[in-house]
mmCIF file of C-alpha atoms in Angstrom:
data_model
loop_
_atom_site.group_PDB
_atom_site.id
_atom_site.type_symbol
_atom_site.label_atom_id
_atom_site.label_comp_id
_atom_site.label_asym_id
_atom_site.label_seq_id
_atom_site.Cartn_x
_atom_site.Cartn_y
_atom_site.Cartn_z
ATOM 1 C CA UNK A 250 39.303 -39.904 73.878
ATOM 2 C CA UNK A 251 40.470 -36.367 74.627
ATOM 3 C CA UNK A 252 37.743 -34.314 76.325
ATOM 4 C CA UNK A 253 37.892 -31.495 73.770
ATOM 5 C CA UNK A 254 37.365 -34.010 70.963
ATOM 6 C CA UNK A 255 34.519 -35.668 72.821
ATOM 7 C CA UNK A 256 32.790 -32.363 73.529
ATOM 8 C CA UNK A 257 33.147 -31.153 69.950
ATOM 9 C CA UNK A 258 32.017 -34.506 68.527
ATOM 10 C CA UNK A 259 28.870 -34.369 70.650
ATOM 11 C CA UNK A 260 28.128 -30.900 69.297
ATOM 12 C CA UNK A 261 29.029 -31.990 65.775
ATOM 13 C CA UNK A 262 26.511 -34.837 65.801
ATOM 14 C CA UNK A 263 23.749 -32.342 66.627
ATOM 15 C CA UNK A 264 24.858 -29.868 63.949
ATOM 16 C CA UNK A 265 22.567 -29.925 60.881
ATOM 17 C CA UNK A 266 25.282 -28.269 58.746
ATOM 18 C CA UNK A 267 27.464 -31.366 58.846
ATOM 19 C CA UNK A 268 26.652 -34.537 56.921
ATOM 20 C CA UNK A 269 26.745 -37.959 58.571
ATOM 21 C CA UNK A 270 29.695 -38.883 56.348
ATOM 22 C CA UNK A 271 31.818 -35.964 57.560
ATOM 23 C CA UNK A 272 30.750 -36.696 61.131
ATOM 24 C CA UNK A 273 32.069 -40.242 60.747
ATOM 25 C CA UNK A 274 35.312 -39.054 59.165
ATOM 26 C CA UNK A 275 35.873 -36.592 62.006
ATOM 27 C CA UNK A 276 35.175 -39.219 64.637
ATOM 28 C CA UNK A 277 37.569 -41.659 62.989
ATOM 29 C CA UNK A 278 40.448 -39.184 62.750
ATOM 30 C CA UNK A 279 39.825 -37.709 66.218
ATOM 31 C CA UNK A 280 39.872 -41.145 67.818
ATOM 32 C CA UNK A 281 42.894 -42.147 65.744
ATOM 33 C CA UNK A 282 44.807 -39.114 66.966
ATOM 34 C CA UNK A 283 43.916 -40.065 70.512
ATOM 35 C CA UNK A 284 45.255 -43.605 70.078
ATOM 36 C CA UNK A 285 48.472 -42.857 68.255
ATOM 37 C CA UNK A 286 49.937 -46.327 68.604
ATOM 38 C CA UNK A 287 46.682 -48.069 67.715
ATOM 39 C CA UNK A 288 46.910 -50.377 70.718
ATOM 40 C CA UNK A 289 43.645 -49.280 72.298
ATOM 41 C CA UNK A 290 41.688 -49.058 69.070
ATOM 42 C CA UNK A 291 39.722 -51.939 67.699
ATOM 43 C CA UNK A 292 38.689 -51.163 64.166
ATOM 44 C CA UNK A 293 36.449 -53.122 61.918
ATOM 45 C CA UNK A 294 38.749 -52.205 59.041
ATOM 46 C CA UNK A 295 42.497 -51.488 59.184
ATOM 47 C CA UNK A 296 43.647 -47.892 58.655
ATOM 48 C CA UNK A 297 45.383 -48.909 55.401
ATOM 49 C CA UNK A 298 41.878 -49.558 54.059
ATOM 50 C CA UNK A 299 39.804 -46.922 55.889
ATOM 51 C CA UNK A 300 41.890 -43.871 55.104
ATOM 52 C CA UNK A 301 42.090 -44.354 51.316
ATOM 53 C CA UNK A 302 38.365 -45.182 51.280
ATOM 54 C CA UNK A 303 37.514 -41.947 53.075
ATOM 55 C CA UNK A 304 39.729 -39.977 50.694
ATOM 56 C CA UNK A 305 38.181 -41.584 47.605
ATOM 57 C CA UNK A 306 34.663 -40.942 48.878
ATOM 58 C CA UNK A 307 35.537 -37.332 49.762
ATOM 59 C CA UNK A 308 36.774 -36.794 46.218
ATOM 60 C CA UNK A 309 33.374 -37.786 44.847
ATOM 61 C CA UNK A 310 31.767 -34.691 46.376
ATOM 62 C CA UNK A 311 34.877 -32.625 46.856
ATOM 63 C CA UNK A 312 33.471 -29.083 46.850
ATOM 64 C CA UNK A 313 30.545 -29.778 49.176
ATOM 65 C CA UNK A 314 32.595 -31.807 51.616
ATOM 66 C CA UNK A 315 35.466 -29.313 51.648
ATOM 67 C CA UNK A 316 32.883 -26.645 52.519
ATOM 68 C CA UNK A 317 31.727 -28.783 55.434
ATOM 69 C CA UNK A 318 35.300 -29.253 56.604
ATOM 70 C CA UNK A 319 35.875 -25.483 56.361
ATOM 71 C CA UNK A 320 32.800 -25.003 58.526
ATOM 72 C CA UNK A 321 34.243 -27.479 61.039
ATOM 73 C CA UNK A 322 37.505 -25.535 60.997
ATOM 74 C CA UNK A 323 35.661 -22.413 62.146
ATOM 75 C CA UNK A 324 33.172 -24.004 64.516
ATOM 76 C CA UNK A 325 35.120 -26.978 65.945
ATOM 77 C CA UNK A 326 38.834 -26.080 65.837
ATOM 78 C CA UNK A 327 40.063 -28.890 68.110
ATOM 79 C CA UNK A 328 38.252 -31.459 66.027
ATOM 80 C CA UNK A 329 39.449 -29.915 62.781
ATOM 81 C CA UNK A 330 43.049 -30.398 63.882
ATOM 82 C CA UNK A 331 42.552 -34.153 63.539
ATOM 83 C CA UNK A 332 41.327 -33.920 59.914
ATOM 84 C CA UNK A 333 43.465 -31.000 58.801
ATOM 85 C CA UNK A 334 45.966 -33.168 56.909
ATOM 86 C CA UNK A 335 43.191 -34.855 54.962
ATOM 87 C CA UNK A 336 41.546 -31.491 54.264
ATOM 88 C CA UNK A 337 44.816 -29.969 53.029
ATOM 89 C CA UNK A 338 45.597 -32.976 50.846
ATOM 90 C CA UNK A 339 42.239 -32.753 49.092
ATOM 91 C CA UNK A 340 42.274 -28.944 48.917
ATOM 92 C CA UNK A 341 45.630 -28.683 47.159
ATOM 93 C CA UNK A 342 44.626 -31.097 44.398
ATOM 94 C CA UNK A 343 42.615 -28.915 42.047
ATOM 95 C CA UNK A 344 42.763 -31.741 39.512
ATOM 96 C CA UNK A 345 41.565 -34.668 41.595
ATOM 97 C CA UNK A 346 42.477 -37.369 39.077
ATOM 98 C CA UNK A 347 46.098 -37.823 40.209
ATOM 99 C CA UNK A 348 45.103 -37.984 43.889
ATOM 100 C CA UNK A 349 42.250 -40.352 43.068
ATOM 101 C CA UNK A 350 44.551 -42.631 41.045
ATOM 102 C CA UNK A 351 47.268 -42.606 43.703
ATOM 103 C CA UNK A 352 44.800 -43.303 46.523
ATOM 104 C CA UNK A 353 43.035 -46.091 44.623
ATOM 105 C CA UNK A 354 46.442 -47.642 43.868
ATOM 106 C CA UNK A 355 47.355 -47.446 47.582
ATOM 107 C CA UNK A 356 44.086 -49.188 48.479
ATOM 108 C CA UNK A 357 44.688 -51.834 45.817
ATOM 109 C CA UNK A 358 48.143 -52.429 47.257
ATOM 110 C CA UNK A 359 46.661 -52.772 50.773
ATOM 111 C CA UNK A 360 44.414 -55.475 49.292
ATOM 112 C CA UNK A 361 47.461 -57.265 47.855
ATOM 113 C CA UNK A 362 46.371 -56.105 44.406
ATOM 114 C CA UNK A 363 43.461 -58.551 44.383
ATOM 115 C CA UNK A 364 41.357 -55.745 42.909
ATOM 116 C CA UNK A 365 42.591 -53.077 40.517
ATOM 117 C CA UNK A 366 42.710 -49.379 41.270
ATOM 118 C CA UNK A 367 40.424 -48.809 38.287
ATOM 119 C CA UNK A 368 37.822 -51.227 39.624
ATOM 120 C CA UNK A 369 37.952 -49.510 43.028
ATOM 121 C CA UNK A 370 37.421 -46.081 41.506
ATOM 122 C CA UNK A 371 34.609 -47.306 39.287
ATOM 123 C CA UNK A 372 32.822 -49.010 42.194
ATOM 124 C CA UNK A 373 33.024 -45.886 44.371
ATOM 125 C CA UNK A 374 31.763 -43.656 41.561
ATOM 126 C CA UNK A 375 28.813 -45.986 40.916
ATOM 127 C CA UNK A 376 27.897 -46.203 44.590
ATOM 128 C CA UNK A 377 28.170 -42.452 45.139
ATOM 129 C CA UNK A 378 25.910 -41.896 42.142
ATOM 130 C CA UNK A 379 23.384 -44.320 43.663
ATOM 131 C CA UNK A 380 23.168 -42.755 47.126
ATOM 132 C CA UNK A 381 22.379 -39.168 48.006
ATOM 133 C CA UNK A 382 24.091 -39.570 51.390
ATOM 134 C CA UNK A 383 27.467 -41.114 50.639
ATOM 135 C CA UNK A 384 27.704 -42.499 54.156
ATOM 136 C CA UNK A 385 25.093 -45.032 53.015
ATOM 137 C CA UNK A 386 27.438 -46.070 50.190
ATOM 138 C CA UNK A 387 30.226 -47.063 52.586
ATOM 139 C CA UNK A 388 28.662 -50.340 53.777
ATOM 140 C CA UNK A 389 28.057 -51.715 50.273
ATOM 141 C CA UNK A 390 31.582 -50.690 49.323
ATOM 142 C CA UNK A 391 33.127 -52.448 52.322
ATOM 143 C CA UNK A 392 30.956 -55.469 51.541
ATOM 144 C CA UNK A 393 32.358 -55.483 48.029
ATOM 145 C CA UNK A 394 35.937 -55.078 49.341
ATOM 146 C CA UNK A 395 35.553 -58.011 51.730
ATOM 147 C CA UNK A 396 35.323 -60.339 48.763
ATOM 148 C CA UNK A 397 38.956 -59.459 48.036
ATOM 149 C CA UNK A 398 40.509 -59.742 51.488
ATOM 150 C CA UNK A 399 38.333 -61.872 53.730
#
């Protein structure tokens, strides 16, 4: 991984202003940018699954998480460059419903439509309501998804 990313990620993990969820998102996108062709990256989940999941979870706490990403933009500019596209995509959608529907449909398609976009959205909403730290909701969600593509 690029040294500037590594240095900023180390600082980010010690920063109390940034949630564990946003830390994970930043690490994912920073490492993805570093391995553009994906050949050196061994993921537990494919990017066609991970990226829509991150977007859908970000939408659940949009304002708070956008504030954290804005903070990262100011404090960790190299790292922010890797998540800037995601940040911009969420920022420009004042009405999150179309982006949420489109992203859930993309995830459903990645799962060969074995689960509906509506079921995906409902599951994420329920999990995010159940956990204060949405990072903790990711594992149960991936566990639920595995039933559809394992």
